[in-house]
Every structure is written in C-alpha cells, then in structure tokens.
Coordinates of C-alpha atoms in Angstrom, one line a residue:
M1 CA -9.7 37.1 -218.0
N2 CA -10.3 35.0 -214.9
F3 CA -8.3 35.8 -211.8
N4 CA -8.3 33.1 -209.1
V5 CA -7.9 35.0 -205.9
I6 CA -7.8 32.0 -203.6
N7 CA -5.5 29.0 -203.6
K8 CA -6.5 25.3 -203.9
N9 CA -6.6 24.7 -200.1
D10 CA -8.8 27.7 -199.5
E11 CA -11.2 26.5 -202.2
I12 CA -11.4 23.1 -200.5
V13 CA -12.0 24.7 -197.1
M14 CA -14.8 26.9 -198.4
A15 CA -16.5 24.0 -200.2
L16 CA -16.3 21.9 -197.0
V17 CA -17.6 24.6 -194.7
H18 CA -20.4 25.4 -197.2
Y19 CA -21.5 21.8 -197.2
F20 CA -21.3 21.1 -193.5
V21 CA -23.0 24.4 -192.5
T22 CA -25.8 24.4 -195.1
E23 CA -26.5 20.6 -195.5
E24 CA -25.4 19.0 -192.2
N25 CA -26.3 21.9 -189.7
Y26 CA -22.9 22.4 -188.3
T27 CA -21.9 25.7 -186.7
P28 CA -18.5 27.3 -186.8
I29 CA -17.0 27.8 -183.3
V30 CA -14.3 30.1 -182.1
V31 CA -11.2 28.3 -180.8
K32 CA -8.6 30.6 -179.2
G33 CA -4.9 30.1 -180.2
V34 CA -5.4 28.3 -183.5
K35 CA -4.4 29.5 -187.0
D36 CA -5.5 28.2 -190.4
E37 CA -8.0 25.9 -188.8
I38 CA -11.8 25.8 -188.8
W39 CA -13.7 24.0 -186.1
L40 CA -17.4 23.1 -186.7
E41 CA -19.8 21.5 -184.2
N42 CA -23.2 19.8 -184.4
L43 CA -23.9 18.0 -181.1
E44 CA -26.5 15.8 -182.9
G45 CA -24.3 15.0 -185.9
P46 CA -22.6 11.7 -186.8
Y47 CA -19.3 13.5 -185.9
R48 CA -20.0 16.0 -183.2
I49 CA -16.9 18.0 -184.1
I50 CA -15.3 18.6 -187.5
R51 CA -11.9 20.1 -187.7
I52 CA -10.5 21.4 -191.1
N53 CA -6.8 22.1 -190.8
S54 CA -4.8 23.8 -193.6
N55 CA -1.4 23.9 -191.7
Y56 CA 1.4 22.1 -193.4
I57 CA 2.4 18.8 -191.7
H58 CA 5.7 17.6 -193.0
N59 CA 6.5 14.5 -190.9
L60 CA 5.0 12.0 -188.4
E61 CA 6.3 13.8 -185.3
Q62 CA 4.6 17.0 -186.4
Y63 CA 1.4 15.1 -187.0
K64 CA 1.5 13.5 -183.5
F65 CA 2.0 17.0 -182.0
D66 CA -0.9 18.3 -184.1
M67 CA -3.1 15.4 -182.7
F68 CA -2.0 16.4 -179.2
K69 CA -3.1 20.0 -179.7
T70 CA -6.4 18.7 -181.2
T71 CA -7.1 16.6 -178.2
K72 CA -6.5 19.6 -175.8
V73 CA -8.9 21.7 -177.8
M74 CA -11.5 18.9 -177.8
E75 CA -11.2 18.7 -174.0
Q76 CA -12.1 22.4 -173.8
I77 CA -15.1 22.0 -176.0
R78 CA -16.2 18.9 -174.1
K79 CA -16.3 20.8 -170.8
K80 CA -18.1 23.7 -172.4
T81 CA -20.8 21.5 -173.9
L82 CA -21.2 19.2 -170.9
S83 CA -20.3 16.2 -173.1
L84 CA -18.9 12.9 -171.9
S85 CA -17.1 12.4 -175.2
L86 CA -16.7 14.1 -178.6
N87 CA -16.2 12.0 -181.7
T88 CA -14.3 14.2 -184.1
L89 CA -13.5 14.1 -187.9
N90 CA -10.1 15.6 -188.4
I91 CA -9.7 16.7 -192.1
L92 CA -6.1 17.6 -193.0
L93 CA -5.5 19.5 -196.3
N94 CA -1.7 19.9 -196.3
V95 CA 0.1 16.7 -195.4
S96 CA 3.4 15.7 -196.8
D97 CA 3.7 12.4 -198.6
N98 CA 6.2 11.5 -195.9
V99 CA 3.3 11.0 -193.5
A100 CA 1.8 7.8 -194.9
D101 CA -0.2 6.5 -192.0
L102 CA -2.5 8.9 -190.1
E103 CA -3.0 7.2 -186.8
G104 CA -6.2 8.3 -185.2
S105 CA -7.2 8.1 -181.5
K106 CA -10.1 6.9 -179.5
N107 CA -12.4 9.8 -180.5
I108 CA -10.6 11.3 -183.5
A109 CA -10.7 10.0 -187.1
S110 CA -8.1 11.6 -189.3
I111 CA -8.1 11.8 -193.1
K112 CA -6.0 13.8 -195.6
I113 CA -7.5 15.4 -198.6
N114 CA -5.6 16.9 -201.6
D115 CA -8.5 18.1 -203.8
V116 CA -12.3 18.2 -204.0
E117 CA -12.6 15.1 -206.0
E118 CA -10.9 13.1 -203.3
I119 CA -13.6 14.2 -200.8
T120 CA -16.5 12.9 -203.0
S121 CA -14.7 9.5 -203.6
D122 CA -13.6 8.8 -200.1
N123 CA -15.7 5.9 -198.8
S124 CA -15.0 6.8 -195.1
I125 CA -16.7 10.2 -195.7
L126 CA -19.4 9.0 -198.0
E127 CA -20.5 6.4 -195.5
V128 CA -21.2 9.1 -192.9
F129 CA -22.2 12.0 -195.2
P130 CA -23.7 10.4 -198.3
K131 CA -25.1 13.8 -199.5
I132 CA -21.6 15.2 -199.9
K133 CA -21.1 13.5 -203.3
N134 CA -23.9 15.6 -204.9
K135 CA -24.1 18.7 -202.6
L136 CA -20.4 19.7 -202.4
I137 CA -19.6 22.7 -204.6
K138 CA -17.1 21.4 -207.2
D139 CA -17.6 23.5 -210.3
K140 CA -16.9 27.0 -209.0
E141 CA -13.6 28.7 -208.1
G142 CA -12.3 32.1 -207.2
I143 CA -14.8 35.0 -206.9
D144 CA -17.7 32.7 -208.0
L145 CA -17.0 30.3 -205.1
I146 CA -16.7 33.1 -202.5
V147 CA -20.0 34.7 -203.6
N148 CA -21.9 31.4 -203.6
V149 CA -20.5 30.2 -200.3
T150 CA -21.1 33.6 -198.6
N151 CA -24.7 33.9 -199.9
D152 CA -25.7 30.3 -199.0
I153 CA -24.2 30.5 -195.5
N154 CA -25.8 33.9 -194.8
A155 CA -29.2 32.5 -195.9
K156 CA -28.7 29.5 -193.6
T157 CA -27.7 31.9 -190.7
V158 CA -30.8 34.1 -191.2
K159 CA -33.0 31.0 -191.2
D160 CA -31.4 29.6 -188.0
N161 CA -31.6 33.0 -186.3
A162 CA -35.3 33.2 -187.0
T163 CA -35.8 29.8 -185.4
F164 CA -33.8 30.7 -182.3
T165 CA -35.5 34.1 -182.0
K166 CA -38.9 32.4 -182.2
I167 CA -37.9 30.0 -179.4
F168 CA -36.2 32.4 -177.0
E169 CA -38.1 35.6 -177.5
P170 CA -40.4 36.6 -174.5
K171 CA -43.9 35.4 -175.0
K172 CA -47.2 36.2 -173.3
L173 CA -48.0 33.7 -170.6
F174 CA -51.3 31.9 -170.4
V175 CA -50.9 28.4 -168.9
T176 CA -48.7 29.3 -166.0
P177 CA -51.1 32.0 -164.6
L178 CA -54.0 29.6 -165.2
L179 CA -52.4 26.9 -163.2
I180 CA -51.6 29.4 -160.4
I181 CA -55.2 30.6 -160.4
I182 CA -56.6 27.0 -160.2
C183 CA -54.3 26.3 -157.2
V184 CA -55.3 29.5 -155.4
I185 CA -59.0 28.9 -156.0
A186 CA -58.7 25.4 -154.7
F187 CA -56.9 26.7 -151.6
V188 CA -59.6 29.3 -150.9
L189 CA -62.4 26.8 -151.4
M190 CA -60.9 24.5 -148.8
Y191 CA -61.6 27.3 -146.3
L192 CA -65.0 28.3 -147.7
I193 CA -66.4 24.8 -148.0
G194 CA -64.3 22.7 -145.6
N195 CA -62.2 23.2 -142.5
G196 CA -59.1 24.6 -144.1
S197 CA -56.1 23.4 -146.1
E198 CA -54.5 21.6 -143.1
D199 CA -57.6 19.5 -142.3
V200 CA -57.1 15.9 -143.5
Y201 CA -60.8 15.3 -144.2
T202 CA -61.0 18.5 -146.2
L203 CA -57.9 17.6 -148.2
L204 CA -59.3 14.2 -149.0
Y205 CA -62.7 15.7 -150.0
F206 CA -61.0 17.9 -152.5
G207 CA -58.9 15.1 -154.0
A208 CA -55.6 14.8 -152.0
N209 CA -53.4 11.8 -152.7
N210 CA -53.7 8.6 -150.6
R211 CA -52.5 5.1 -151.3
A212 CA -55.5 3.2 -149.9
L213 CA -58.0 5.4 -151.8
V214 CA -56.1 5.2 -155.1
Q215 CA -55.9 1.4 -154.8
E216 CA -59.7 1.4 -154.3
G217 CA -60.0 3.0 -157.8
E218 CA -59.9 6.8 -157.1
V219 CA -56.9 7.2 -159.5
W220 CA -58.0 10.7 -160.3
R221 CA -56.4 11.7 -157.0
L222 CA -53.0 11.3 -158.7
V223 CA -53.8 14.5 -160.7
T224 CA -56.2 16.5 -158.4
S225 CA -53.7 16.4 -155.5
V226 CA -51.3 18.4 -157.7
F227 CA -53.6 21.5 -157.3
L228 CA -54.0 21.3 -153.6
H229 CA -51.7 22.7 -150.9
I230 CA -51.3 22.2 -147.2
G231 CA -51.0 25.6 -145.5
L232 CA -50.3 29.1 -146.9
A233 CA -46.5 28.8 -146.9
H234 CA -46.8 25.6 -149.0
L235 CA -49.0 27.4 -151.5
V236 CA -46.8 30.6 -151.7
V237 CA -43.5 28.7 -152.1
N238 CA -44.9 26.4 -154.8
M239 CA -46.7 29.2 -156.7
Y240 CA -43.6 31.4 -156.7
S241 CA -41.5 28.5 -158.0
L242 CA -44.1 27.7 -160.6
Y243 CA -44.1 31.3 -161.9
I244 CA -40.3 31.6 -162.0
I245 CA -39.7 28.3 -163.8
G246 CA -43.0 28.3 -165.8
K247 CA -42.5 31.8 -167.4
Q248 CA -39.3 30.5 -169.1
L249 CA -40.4 27.0 -170.0
E250 CA -43.8 27.9 -171.3
G251 CA -42.1 30.2 -173.8
F252 CA -39.6 27.5 -174.8
L253 CA -42.0 24.6 -175.3
G254 CA -45.2 26.3 -176.2
K255 CA -48.5 26.2 -174.3
I256 CA -49.7 22.7 -175.2
K257 CA -46.4 20.8 -174.6
Y258 CA -45.8 22.8 -171.4
L259 CA -49.2 21.9 -170.0
A260 CA -48.7 18.2 -171.0
V261 CA -45.3 18.2 -169.2
F262 CA -46.8 19.7 -166.1
L263 CA -49.6 17.2 -165.9
I264 CA -47.5 14.1 -166.8
S265 CA -44.9 15.2 -164.2
G266 CA -47.5 15.7 -161.5
L267 CA -49.0 12.3 -162.3
L268 CA -45.7 10.5 -162.2
G269 CA -44.7 12.3 -159.0
S270 CA -48.0 11.4 -157.3
L271 CA -47.7 7.8 -158.5
L272 CA -44.2 7.4 -157.1
S273 CA -45.4 9.1 -153.9
V274 CA -48.2 6.6 -153.2
V275 CA -46.0 3.7 -154.0
F276 CA -43.7 4.7 -151.1
H277 CA -46.1 6.5 -148.7
E278 CA -49.4 5.7 -147.1
S279 CA -50.1 9.1 -145.7
V280 CA -52.3 11.9 -147.3
S281 CA -50.2 14.1 -149.6
A282 CA -50.8 17.1 -151.9
G283 CA -48.9 19.8 -153.7
A284 CA -47.6 20.9 -157.0
S285 CA -44.0 20.4 -156.1
G286 CA -43.7 17.1 -158.0
A287 CA -45.0 18.8 -161.2
I288 CA -42.6 21.8 -160.6
F289 CA -39.7 19.4 -160.3
G290 CA -41.0 18.0 -163.6
L291 CA -40.6 21.5 -165.1
L292 CA -37.0 21.5 -163.8
G293 CA -36.5 18.1 -165.5
S294 CA -37.9 19.5 -168.7
L295 CA -35.6 22.5 -168.4
L296 CA -32.7 20.0 -167.9
Y297 CA -33.6 18.2 -171.1
F298 CA -34.2 21.5 -173.0
G299 CA -31.0 23.1 -171.7
Y300 CA -28.9 20.1 -172.6
H301 CA -30.0 20.3 -176.2
Y302 CA -29.5 24.0 -176.3
R303 CA -26.4 24.0 -174.1
L304 CA -24.4 26.1 -176.6
Y305 CA -26.8 28.9 -175.6
L306 CA -27.8 27.8 -172.0
G307 CA -24.7 25.9 -170.9
T308 CA -23.8 28.4 -168.2
V309 CA -27.4 28.6 -166.9
L310 CA -27.5 24.8 -166.9
K311 CA -24.3 24.5 -164.8
T312 CA -24.8 27.4 -162.5
Q313 CA -28.6 27.5 -162.0
I314 CA -30.7 24.5 -163.1
I315 CA -28.5 21.6 -161.9
P316 CA -27.6 23.2 -158.6
V317 CA -31.2 24.1 -157.9
I318 CA -32.3 20.5 -158.5
I319 CA -29.5 19.0 -156.3
L320 CA -30.1 21.5 -153.5
N321 CA -33.8 20.9 -153.4
L322 CA -33.4 17.1 -153.5
A323 CA -30.8 17.4 -150.7
I324 CA -33.2 19.5 -148.6
G325 CA -36.0 16.9 -149.2
F326 CA -33.8 14.1 -147.8
M327 CA -32.6 16.2 -144.8
F328 CA -36.0 17.4 -143.5
Q329 CA -39.1 15.4 -142.5
G330 CA -42.5 16.2 -144.0
I331 CA -41.1 16.7 -147.6
D332 CA -42.3 14.2 -150.1
N333 CA -39.0 13.7 -152.0
F334 CA -40.4 10.7 -153.9
A335 CA -42.9 13.0 -155.5
H336 CA -40.0 15.3 -156.4
I337 CA -38.0 12.5 -157.9
G338 CA -41.0 11.1 -159.8
G339 CA -41.8 14.5 -161.2
L340 CA -38.2 15.2 -162.2
V341 CA -38.0 12.0 -164.1
G342 CA -41.5 12.4 -165.5
G343 CA -40.7 15.9 -166.8
Y344 CA -37.5 14.9 -168.5
L345 CA -39.1 11.9 -170.2
A346 CA -42.2 13.8 -171.1
T347 CA -40.2 16.5 -172.8
M348 CA -38.1 13.8 -174.6
A349 CA -41.4 12.2 -175.8
L350 CA -43.0 15.4 -176.9
G351 CA -39.9 16.9 -178.5
I352 CA -38.5 20.4 -178.3
P353 CA -38.6 23.1 -181.0
G354 CA -35.7 23.0 -183.4
K355 CA -34.2 19.8 -182.0
A356 CA -37.0 17.2 -182.6
N357 CA -35.5 13.8 -183.1
K358 CA -37.8 10.9 -184.0
T359 CA -35.6 8.3 -182.3
D360 CA -35.4 10.3 -179.1
R361 CA -39.2 10.9 -179.1
I362 CA -39.9 7.2 -179.5
N363 CA -37.4 6.3 -176.7
G364 CA -39.0 8.9 -174.5
I365 CA -42.5 7.5 -175.1
V366 CA -41.5 3.9 -174.5
V367 CA -39.5 4.6 -171.3
L368 CA -42.3 6.8 -169.9
V369 CA -45.0 4.3 -170.6
L370 CA -43.0 1.4 -169.2
L371 CA -42.2 3.4 -166.0
I372 CA -45.9 4.2 -165.5
L373 CA -46.9 0.6 -166.1
F374 CA -44.2 -0.6 -163.7
L375 CA -45.3 1.7 -160.9
S376 CA -48.9 0.8 -161.5
Y377 CA -48.0 -2.9 -161.3
I378 CA -46.3 -2.2 -157.9
L379 CA -49.3 -0.2 -156.7
F380 CA -52.2 -2.3 -157.9
G381 CA -50.5 -5.7 -158.4
V382 CA -51.9 -5.8 -162.0
I383 CA -51.4 -3.7 -165.0

C-alpha cells in the first residue's frame, strides 16, 4: 500500500527546490515574516531571486497585495546584497481561476503553475532554464520524493561547503612575507650602498619612478619603484597595510593570482602616476590599493558571506584613504587610483575561486589591456 504523505503543491515545491538548488546553484534564504513561501537566490543566475509561493490567491486584489509584499521583501534582499536591482521569478502554485492575468512589475515575472507537467511545458521557463525539462523530478511522489530531494540537496550542500571551506580557511602565507622582505631589503640597501631612502639620486639609482626616465625607455621603473620607500614611516605604514590586507587576500586568491594582482596593480598605479606627475616617486601604496580593489571585487561576488565586511570595512577604508590623499600634499593619489582600478580589473581577468565566469574574465582582460594601452599612448605618444 502506498501512502502519499505530502499534497500536490508540496510535491511541486520540493521538485522545484531540488532542481534550482542542485542544477542551477540557487541557495535557500531565510525571509522573516513569510509563511508557505520559499525564497532562493543566485546572484549570478538568469533570475537572481526565485520565489515559490504556495499561499492561496483567490482574487486580483489579493494578488496585487501579494506583489506589494514581494516587492518589499526584494528591497530588503537588494540592500543586503548591495544590488542595484533584482530580477525575480515569482512562481505561484495556488491561484484561483478568477485571477486570469498575472500582471508583473519592472523586476518581477509572475507565473502560475498547477502541476509538474505545466512547468516542463512552459516556454517562458524553458527559455531561461532549458535543463528543467529533463532534470526536474517528475516520477516520484510521497516518501520517495522526500528521500531523493533530501539526499541530493545534502550532497550539493556538502560539496558547496567543501568549496567555501577551501577558500576561506586560514592558509600559510608565502607571497606576502616575501614582498615585505624584498621591500625591507631594498630599504636597507639604499642606506648601505647609497645615501639613504630620502636621497633623490639613491632612489633613482635603485629604480624609482620618473616620467622623463620612463619616456627614455626605462619602463622597468614602473615595477621596481613599487618596492622602494621614502623614509622609515613610509615603509612601516605600507608594510603594515600590506600584511593586514595581504594575509586575507593571498588565502582567498591563491599565491599565483595574488602575486599577479599585486604586480599588475603596482604597474598600473605607477603608469597613471607618471602620466600626471613629473617628480620622482616610489612606494607600494598603489599595489596595496590594488589589493583593496581586488578585495572589493572578491567581496562583491561573495557578498552573502562578506557583505558586512564590504560595507563597514573595505569600502570605508578605500574612501577614507582616497580622501586623505586629496587633502594632503605629497601623497600620490593617482598611483592609488591606478592601483585600485588595476587590482579590480586584474582580479576580474584572472577570476576568483568558485565564481569564475568566462565572460567576466574576457571583459576584465580587454578593459585592462585597453587601459594600459591608452595610458601608454598618453605617456609615449605611440603604442
């Protein structure tokens, strides 16, 4: 004897949740104050939010009120995820025949579903989620459906947790201490071999940045200047900043990508600096701002986990330091801006673990190369 312990709507909900979680990488989210609704999010998905509503809607006025509530919840999610807009698929499972026309809104597409077969034959769904026709569970019910859905979602959760643990777990640092050691050694050598870190000729001898010399062909100064510092305070502040930011980002990106972001950021910061300044300049601050730009990109894509850090720490630190750079003389804010942009674009081009997107990577590479070519054209007059 077969006992069906769940009703038809529950079966549809479980089948939909199973598909969107296991096949489309959506994640259930907790929404306070709702009943008989399931909200799913995938900020890289074709619909960033999917709402599955089992509440009975018996007339048009109730549907309009339901849309009003949905809009309010979406606004809460939008603020939490730092999103400008959220396109939402609103799936309604219990709508009276009296409600013939489901009017959507600017960011909400509403559809009503009566059974599983309707889902796999709805062109508006198939167009966006073509796999749903073959991947949606249709031949199981009752206990069999509960067991299959639970096992598959648990397996997906275990896999996702392993990925996130690998990204966020503390790791042994290598590149960050190495960069600090190189900067310290260069600083000490300027005193042992030359006349100190504040002597212009010593700085130029060790590879400080200068527009005239770069235009004469000494383009290596765009990189070597990153490892030089003018005065002990300059060195200490930058190395402390490098350690604090680097110990997080090196673990997030991995050693190779982290080093690439640091060097590309330093290069772009130095390039923008010599475009706007003729004086001798040096320091890792452009590259460090690049690491902040990289954290900005990484934090945005992992904002469900780092959203608070992004809003209360990363963004305020960037704004504060740029403001200080504009208020006080002697700070090369163009190097900071160039590094910040370079770090963001370099991270986009290289990709981040668990969120790699081919289109984003191509866009990052193209924009980064075009920016370097444009600045080179301004600096040298030719590409």
